[in-house]
mmCIF file of C-alpha atoms in Angstrom:
data_model
loop_
_atom_site.group_PDB
_atom_site.id
_atom_site.type_symbol
_atom_site.label_atom_id
_atom_site.label_comp_id
_atom_site.label_asym_id
_atom_site.label_seq_id
_atom_site.Cartn_x
_atom_site.Cartn_y
_atom_site.Cartn_z
ATOM 1 C CA MET A 1 83.748 115.896 70.461
ATOM 2 C CA GLU A 2 85.010 115.003 66.991
ATOM 3 C CA ASN A 3 88.070 112.822 67.418
ATOM 4 C CA ARG A 4 90.233 113.925 64.547
ATOM 5 C CA LEU A 5 93.552 115.750 64.772
ATOM 6 C CA GLN A 6 94.457 118.370 62.197
ATOM 7 C CA PRO A 7 97.657 117.615 60.232
ATOM 8 C CA GLN A 8 100.261 120.315 60.664
ATOM 9 C CA LEU A 9 101.230 120.796 57.008
ATOM 10 C CA SER A 10 98.499 122.545 55.028
ATOM 11 C CA ASN A 11 99.831 121.761 51.532
ATOM 12 C CA SER A 12 99.726 117.968 51.508
ATOM 13 C CA ASP A 13 98.530 117.751 47.884
ATOM 14 C CA GLU A 14 101.498 119.838 46.743
ATOM 15 C CA LEU A 15 103.933 117.755 48.795
ATOM 16 C CA LYS A 16 102.557 114.539 47.299
ATOM 17 C CA THR A 17 103.805 115.764 43.910
ATOM 18 C CA VAL A 18 107.292 116.212 45.382
ATOM 19 C CA LEU A 19 107.342 113.017 47.440
ATOM 20 C CA LYS A 20 105.424 110.581 45.260
ATOM 21 C CA LYS A 21 104.069 107.212 46.388
ATOM 22 C CA VAL A 22 103.961 103.939 44.488
ATOM 23 C CA ASP A 23 100.404 102.603 44.711
ATOM 24 C CA VAL A 24 101.025 99.063 45.933
ATOM 25 C CA ASN A 25 99.912 96.820 48.800
ATOM 26 C CA TYR A 26 102.516 94.463 50.189
ATOM 27 C CA GLN A 27 102.270 91.045 51.844
ATOM 28 C CA LEU A 28 105.066 89.156 53.537
ATOM 29 C CA GLN A 29 105.912 85.698 52.234
ATOM 30 C CA ASP A 30 103.560 84.152 54.806
ATOM 31 C CA LYS A 31 100.706 86.260 53.297
ATOM 32 C CA ARG A 32 100.447 88.714 56.200
ATOM 33 C CA SER A 33 99.719 92.258 55.027
ATOM 34 C CA VAL A 34 102.041 94.997 56.251
ATOM 35 C CA GLU A 35 101.706 98.737 55.805
ATOM 36 C CA THR A 36 104.486 100.165 53.667
ATOM 37 C CA LEU A 37 105.026 103.397 51.753
ATOM 38 C CA LEU A 38 107.324 103.275 48.720
ATOM 39 C CA ILE A 39 108.212 106.956 48.228
ATOM 40 C CA TYR A 40 110.314 108.493 45.474
ATOM 41 C CA LEU A 41 111.275 111.846 44.025
ATOM 42 C CA PRO A 42 109.980 112.573 40.496
ATOM 43 C CA HIS A 43 112.336 111.792 37.618
ATOM 44 C CA ASP A 44 112.404 115.255 36.103
ATOM 45 C CA GLY A 45 111.165 118.805 36.407
ATOM 46 C CA LYS A 46 112.285 122.416 36.515
ATOM 47 C CA PRO A 47 113.916 122.950 38.898
ATOM 48 C CA ASP A 48 115.194 119.413 39.430
ATOM 49 C CA PRO A 49 113.227 117.208 41.875
ATOM 50 C CA LEU A 50 115.753 117.439 44.715
ATOM 51 C CA THR A 51 115.753 121.229 44.509
ATOM 52 C CA GLN A 52 111.946 121.167 44.550
ATOM 53 C CA PHE A 53 112.090 119.063 47.703
ATOM 54 C CA PHE A 54 114.582 121.385 49.390
ATOM 55 C CA ALA A 55 112.447 124.376 48.400
ATOM 56 C CA ALA A 56 109.416 122.742 50.053
ATOM 57 C CA ILE A 57 111.474 122.226 53.209
ATOM 58 C CA ARG A 58 112.519 125.866 53.211
ATOM 59 C CA ASN A 59 109.031 127.171 52.428
ATOM 60 C CA GLY A 60 107.224 125.566 55.332
ATOM 61 C CA ILE A 61 108.287 122.063 56.304
ATOM 62 C CA MET A 62 111.329 123.208 58.292
ATOM 63 C CA ILE A 63 109.582 125.564 60.697
ATOM 64 C CA ASN A 64 106.764 123.075 61.258
ATOM 65 C CA PHE A 65 109.303 120.345 61.943
ATOM 66 C CA VAL A 66 111.383 122.370 64.399
ATOM 67 C CA PHE A 67 108.891 124.480 66.337
ATOM 68 C CA ARG A 68 105.837 123.909 68.457
ATOM 69 C CA CYS A 69 102.636 124.867 66.675
ATOM 70 C CA SER A 70 101.856 127.497 69.296
ATOM 71 C CA GLU A 71 105.186 129.203 68.685
ATOM 72 C CA ILE A 72 104.634 129.252 64.916
ATOM 73 C CA GLU A 73 101.161 130.744 65.352
ATOM 74 C CA LYS A 74 102.538 133.362 67.725
ATOM 75 C CA GLN A 75 105.427 134.398 65.468
ATOM 76 C CA LEU A 76 103.509 134.425 62.180
ATOM 77 C CA GLY A 77 100.391 135.913 63.766
ATOM 78 C CA ARG A 78 102.199 139.173 64.352
ATOM 79 C CA SER A 79 101.916 139.799 60.584
ATOM 80 C CA LYS A 80 105.237 141.605 60.455
ATOM 81 C CA GLU A 81 107.021 141.713 57.121
ATOM 82 C CA GLY A 82 109.617 138.951 56.839
ATOM 83 C CA ALA A 83 108.282 137.006 59.850
ATOM 84 C CA ALA A 84 108.334 133.683 58.010
ATOM 85 C CA GLU A 85 111.922 134.142 56.842
ATOM 86 C CA ARG A 86 113.087 135.104 60.329
ATOM 87 C CA LEU A 87 111.373 132.049 61.764
ATOM 88 C CA PHE A 88 113.084 129.843 59.177
ATOM 89 C CA GLU A 89 116.474 131.355 60.069
ATOM 90 C CA LYS A 90 115.769 130.707 63.743
ATOM 91 C CA ALA A 91 114.915 127.093 62.913
ATOM 92 C CA ILE A 92 118.160 126.637 60.992
ATOM 93 C CA ARG A 93 120.158 127.914 63.958
ATOM 94 C CA LYS A 94 118.865 124.922 65.933
ATOM 95 C CA LEU A 95 120.441 122.518 63.438
ATOM 96 C CA SER A 96 124.106 121.653 62.964
ATOM 97 C CA ARG A 97 126.325 120.415 60.146
ATOM 98 C CA HIS A 98 127.503 117.683 62.532
ATOM 99 C CA THR A 99 123.995 116.334 63.108
ATOM 100 C CA ALA A 100 122.403 117.244 59.760
ATOM 101 C CA LYS A 101 122.216 113.646 58.521
ATOM 102 C CA GLY A 102 120.061 112.554 61.442
ATOM 103 C CA GLU A 103 117.986 115.735 61.357
ATOM 104 C CA LEU A 104 117.243 115.364 57.641
ATOM 105 C CA GLY A 105 116.061 111.802 58.233
ATOM 106 C CA GLU A 106 113.824 112.974 61.086
ATOM 107 C CA LEU A 107 112.473 115.790 58.916
ATOM 108 C CA ILE A 108 111.500 113.366 56.138
ATOM 109 C CA LEU A 109 109.907 111.071 58.727
ATOM 110 C CA PHE A 110 107.897 114.030 60.064
ATOM 111 C CA THR A 111 106.758 114.997 56.560
ATOM 112 C CA LEU A 112 105.652 111.521 55.489
ATOM 113 C CA LEU A 113 103.736 110.925 58.710
ATOM 114 C CA ASP A 114 101.913 114.240 58.410
ATOM 115 C CA VAL A 115 101.213 114.001 54.671
ATOM 116 C CA TYR A 116 100.495 110.310 54.080
ATOM 117 C CA LEU A 117 99.261 109.077 57.476
ATOM 118 C CA GLU A 118 97.713 112.481 58.284
ATOM 119 C CA ALA A 119 99.224 112.081 61.757
ATOM 120 C CA PRO A 120 100.528 115.368 63.191
ATOM 121 C CA LYS A 121 103.451 115.446 65.575
ATOM 122 C CA LEU A 122 102.370 115.562 69.201
ATOM 123 C CA ILE A 123 105.627 117.072 70.421
ATOM 124 C CA SER A 124 108.619 118.747 68.805
ATOM 125 C CA LYS A 125 111.725 116.857 69.888
ATOM 126 C CA ILE A 126 113.960 119.766 68.880
ATOM 127 C CA SER A 127 111.902 122.226 70.926
ATOM 128 C CA ALA A 128 111.963 119.849 73.885
ATOM 129 C CA ASN A 129 115.714 119.453 73.441
ATOM 130 C CA SER A 130 116.213 123.225 73.558
ATOM 131 C CA ALA A 131 114.006 123.548 76.620
ATOM 132 C CA GLN A 132 115.800 120.802 78.517
ATOM 133 C CA LYS A 133 119.298 121.872 77.450
ATOM 134 C CA MET A 134 120.127 118.215 76.899
ATOM 135 C CA PRO A 135 119.670 115.576 74.181
ATOM 136 C CA VAL A 136 116.209 114.028 73.882
ATOM 137 C CA PHE A 137 116.601 110.287 73.613
ATOM 138 C CA GLY A 138 113.992 107.792 72.463
ATOM 139 C CA ALA A 139 111.882 107.994 69.311
ATOM 140 C CA ASP A 140 112.867 110.356 66.488
ATOM 141 C CA GLY A 141 109.245 111.416 66.136
ATOM 142 C CA VAL A 142 106.049 111.141 68.163
ATOM 143 C CA HIS A 143 102.892 111.443 66.057
ATOM 144 C CA GLY A 144 99.289 110.378 66.411
ATOM 145 C CA GLN A 145 95.847 110.289 64.863
ATOM 146 C CA PHE A 146 92.343 108.895 65.385
ATOM 147 C CA TYR A 147 91.363 106.251 62.834
ATOM 148 C CA ASP A 148 87.735 105.073 62.965
ATOM 149 C CA GLY A 149 87.475 106.492 66.466
ATOM 150 C CA LYS A 150 90.556 104.681 67.790
ATOM 151 C CA PHE A 151 93.781 106.521 68.541
ATOM 152 C CA LYS A 152 97.163 105.361 67.254
ATOM 153 C CA LEU A 153 100.377 106.739 68.700
ATOM 154 C CA PHE A 154 103.302 106.403 66.300
ATOM 155 C CA LEU A 155 106.808 106.230 67.750
ATOM 156 C CA GLY A 156 108.941 107.046 64.731
ATOM 157 C CA GLU A 157 112.491 106.068 63.812
ATOM 158 C CA SER A 158 114.523 107.398 60.881
ATOM 159 C CA LYS A 159 117.719 106.207 59.213
ATOM 160 C CA LEU A 160 119.693 107.509 56.250
ATOM 161 C CA TYR A 161 122.093 104.752 55.198
ATOM 162 C CA LYS A 162 124.056 103.875 52.086
ATOM 163 C CA ASP A 163 122.945 100.242 52.480
ATOM 164 C CA PHE A 164 119.267 99.551 53.194
ATOM 165 C CA LYS A 165 119.820 96.339 55.128
ATOM 166 C CA ALA A 166 122.376 97.953 57.433
ATOM 167 C CA GLY A 167 119.853 100.745 58.040
ATOM 168 C CA ALA A 168 117.137 98.179 58.764
ATOM 169 C CA SER A 169 119.318 96.425 61.364
ATOM 170 C CA ALA A 170 120.024 99.696 63.167
ATOM 171 C CA ALA A 171 116.394 100.820 62.921
ATOM 172 C CA ALA A 172 114.964 97.616 64.400
ATOM 173 C CA LYS A 173 117.194 97.958 67.474
ATOM 174 C CA SER A 174 116.300 101.644 67.869
ATOM 175 C CA ILE A 175 112.560 100.932 67.556
ATOM 176 C CA LYS A 176 112.830 98.279 70.267
ATOM 177 C CA SER A 177 114.706 100.669 72.541
ATOM 178 C CA ALA A 178 112.173 103.476 72.055
ATOM 179 C CA ALA A 179 109.241 101.131 72.700
ATOM 180 C CA ASP A 180 110.829 99.915 75.929
ATOM 181 C CA LYS A 181 111.198 103.519 77.127
ATOM 182 C CA TYR A 182 107.652 104.644 76.449
ATOM 183 C CA GLN A 183 107.154 106.070 79.951
ATOM 184 C CA ALA A 184 109.851 108.663 79.197
ATOM 185 C CA GLU A 185 108.090 109.503 75.939
ATOM 186 C CA PHE A 186 104.813 110.013 77.768
ATOM 187 C CA ASP A 187 106.496 112.338 80.249
ATOM 188 C CA LEU A 188 107.611 114.483 77.300
ATOM 189 C CA ILE A 189 104.170 114.330 75.697
ATOM 190 C CA GLU A 190 102.560 115.426 78.950
ATOM 191 C CA SER A 191 104.898 118.435 79.162
ATOM 192 C CA TYR A 192 105.072 119.464 75.506
ATOM 193 C CA LEU A 193 101.854 118.230 73.805
ATOM 194 C CA ASP A 194 101.158 120.758 71.068
ATOM 195 C CA PHE A 195 99.415 120.747 67.679
ATOM 196 C CA PRO A 196 96.914 122.947 65.805
ATOM 197 C CA ASN A 197 93.574 123.745 67.482
ATOM 198 C CA LEU A 198 94.300 121.819 70.675
ATOM 199 C CA GLU A 199 91.258 122.296 72.889
ATOM 200 C CA PRO A 200 91.557 121.606 76.658
ATOM 201 C CA GLU A 201 88.939 118.839 76.506
ATOM 202 C CA LEU A 202 90.744 117.048 73.683
ATOM 203 C CA GLU A 203 94.110 117.495 75.414
ATOM 204 C CA GLU A 204 92.780 115.862 78.587
ATOM 205 C CA HIS A 205 91.220 113.048 76.547
ATOM 206 C CA LEU A 206 94.493 112.371 74.728
ATOM 207 C CA LEU A 207 96.581 112.378 77.883
ATOM 208 C CA ASP A 208 94.236 109.827 79.459
ATOM 209 C CA ILE A 209 94.606 107.599 76.393
ATOM 210 C CA LEU A 210 98.393 107.899 76.344
ATOM 211 C CA ASN A 211 99.100 107.613 80.076
ATOM 212 C CA PRO A 212 100.417 104.086 80.758
ATOM 213 C CA LEU A 213 99.411 104.440 84.423
ATOM 214 C CA VAL A 214 95.793 105.226 83.503
ATOM 215 C CA ASN A 215 95.185 103.259 80.307
ATOM 216 C CA ALA A 216 95.490 99.517 80.916
ATOM 217 C CA ASP A 217 95.261 98.943 77.141
ATOM 218 C CA ILE A 218 98.176 101.215 76.250
ATOM 219 C CA GLU A 219 99.761 98.429 74.184
ATOM 220 C CA ASN A 220 96.815 98.658 71.795
ATOM 221 C CA VAL A 221 97.573 102.345 71.254
ATOM 222 C CA LEU A 222 101.325 102.090 70.645
ATOM 223 C CA ASN A 223 102.489 101.713 67.037
ATOM 224 C CA ASN A 224 105.816 102.141 65.287
ATOM 225 C CA THR A 225 106.861 103.888 62.107
ATOM 226 C CA CYS A 226 110.220 103.708 60.410
ATOM 227 C CA PHE A 227 111.682 105.783 57.592
ATOM 228 C CA ILE A 228 114.760 104.452 55.803
ATOM 229 C CA GLY A 229 116.447 106.515 53.111
ATOM 230 C CA PHE A 230 119.071 104.562 51.182
ATOM 231 C CA ALA A 231 121.363 104.760 48.151
ATOM 232 C CA LYS A 232 120.198 102.946 45.013
ATOM 233 C CA PRO A 233 121.556 104.819 41.969
ATOM 234 C CA ASP A 234 120.903 101.942 39.531
ATOM 235 C CA LEU A 235 117.185 102.026 40.392
ATOM 236 C CA LEU A 236 116.980 105.765 39.805
ATOM 237 C CA GLN A 237 118.550 105.339 36.368
ATOM 238 C CA CYS A 238 115.553 103.307 35.183
ATOM 239 C CA ILE A 239 113.398 104.955 32.545
ATOM 240 C CA PRO A 240 110.197 106.440 34.019
ATOM 241 C CA GLU A 241 107.952 103.883 32.275
ATOM 242 C CA GLY A 242 109.602 100.957 34.051
ATOM 243 C CA PHE A 243 110.646 102.627 37.272
ATOM 244 C CA GLU A 244 107.708 101.818 39.562
ATOM 245 C CA GLN A 245 107.719 98.077 38.770
ATOM 246 C CA LYS A 246 111.489 97.923 39.260
ATOM 247 C CA TYR A 247 111.087 99.738 42.576
ATOM 248 C CA ILE A 248 108.397 97.265 43.688
ATOM 249 C CA ASP A 249 110.634 94.328 42.754
ATOM 250 C CA ILE A 250 113.641 95.684 44.656
ATOM 251 C CA ALA A 251 111.559 96.787 47.627
ATOM 252 C CA GLY A 252 110.138 93.299 48.128
ATOM 253 C CA GLU A 253 113.466 91.922 49.339
ATOM 254 C CA TYR A 254 114.084 94.981 51.527
ATOM 255 C CA ILE A 255 110.637 94.868 53.127
ATOM 256 C CA GLU A 256 111.012 91.186 54.027
ATOM 257 C CA ASP A 257 114.441 91.916 55.501
ATOM 258 C CA PHE A 258 113.168 94.807 57.639
ATOM 259 C CA TYR A 259 110.160 93.014 59.108
ATOM 260 C CA SER A 260 112.211 89.885 59.800
ATOM 261 C CA LYS A 261 114.669 91.966 61.819
ATOM 262 C CA LEU A 262 111.822 93.775 63.538
ATOM 263 C CA GLU A 263 110.173 90.537 64.670
ATOM 264 C CA LYS A 264 113.491 89.246 65.990
ATOM 265 C CA GLN A 265 113.285 92.213 68.374
ATOM 266 C CA GLY A 266 109.903 90.957 69.567
ATOM 267 C CA LEU A 267 107.934 93.703 67.782
ATOM 268 C CA ASP A 268 104.648 93.339 65.895
ATOM 269 C CA ALA A 269 104.977 93.698 62.122
ATOM 270 C CA LYS A 270 101.287 94.596 61.798
ATOM 271 C CA LYS A 271 101.757 97.559 64.132
ATOM 272 C CA THR A 272 104.726 99.005 62.263
ATOM 273 C CA VAL A 273 104.598 101.199 59.153
ATOM 274 C CA LEU A 274 107.723 101.140 56.978
ATOM 275 C CA MET A 275 108.458 104.101 54.686
ATOM 276 C CA ILE A 276 111.364 103.969 52.234
ATOM 277 C CA LEU A 277 112.931 106.419 49.785
ATOM 278 C CA PRO A 278 115.885 105.801 47.419
ATOM 279 C CA PHE A 279 118.558 108.386 46.608
ATOM 280 C CA ASN A 280 121.607 108.420 44.349
ATOM 281 C CA CYS A 281 124.037 109.020 47.229
ATOM 282 C CA VAL A 282 123.180 109.660 50.861
ATOM 283 C CA ASP A 283 126.345 111.646 51.607
ATOM 284 C CA ASP A 284 125.772 113.924 48.607
ATOM 285 C CA LEU A 285 122.147 114.344 49.675
ATOM 286 C CA VAL A 286 123.147 115.524 53.149
ATOM 287 C CA ASN A 287 125.837 117.854 51.808
ATOM 288 C CA GLN A 288 123.388 119.442 49.371
ATOM 289 C CA PHE A 289 120.835 119.814 52.171
ATOM 290 C CA VAL A 290 123.367 121.583 54.388
ATOM 291 C CA ASP A 291 124.439 123.922 51.581
ATOM 292 C CA TYR A 292 120.894 124.735 50.421
ATOM 293 C CA MET A 293 119.678 125.508 53.939
ATOM 294 C CA ASP A 294 122.964 127.247 54.840
ATOM 295 C CA ILE A 295 123.334 125.248 58.035
ATOM 296 C CA LYS A 296 126.336 126.395 60.052
#
């Protein structure tokens, strides 16, 4: 059995031109390496970069974020005209203007994990929420992948904050809370595990790996990911030629701050991937997202 899960989004190369990554490796001040992704939207383009991003969400990211893979395959497999648009409209009906800020953060988290870590989501929290008729607490995203034959489960947290450090404080506490409640996450995984080409043998293998009552080494499997979107208009005003270095310089302070807060919660910095993305204004971003997607 080949232990490799198929990412859910099929256009990762295209999405990497919309959500670009700064090619840099980061070490904390004590020389420990940590895994970070410095993501940014391109400086220019037609249409503008934010519209390109929203278009990518509308043209595929949204339905993959909201629905179980089996439901997408079922709906689109009928080959009826307009099936994709109807599925998108159904996805939008599951979102709300009142919760759009959190849902946009979770959507970006989902996208970055699938595209850059090639780790598909194991369960759809929104689908599970709808099935249970109650809020789904815990991690904002549950993703996983085999790397060199070893499985990593990523419990993901997302924050969209005006101030990065305030977002980091809230995220560290949420990551700790989700990690402490892993049994509840496994119960959801066991009920709703779903991703492309899930064969019964692989499903059974995964559930054995992820079951804390079966796998005595479950702590070796559990990892954390955190996405923080924040407002930094002065950074985005830098000319393209100097932007990446300025971003690296600013990010250094933020990365140290995040991992310091994480370790104060008793969590392992080496088992946590931080992903960051600057915007001009978080409130404007959310409002534009709501309007573009026509969320009611």
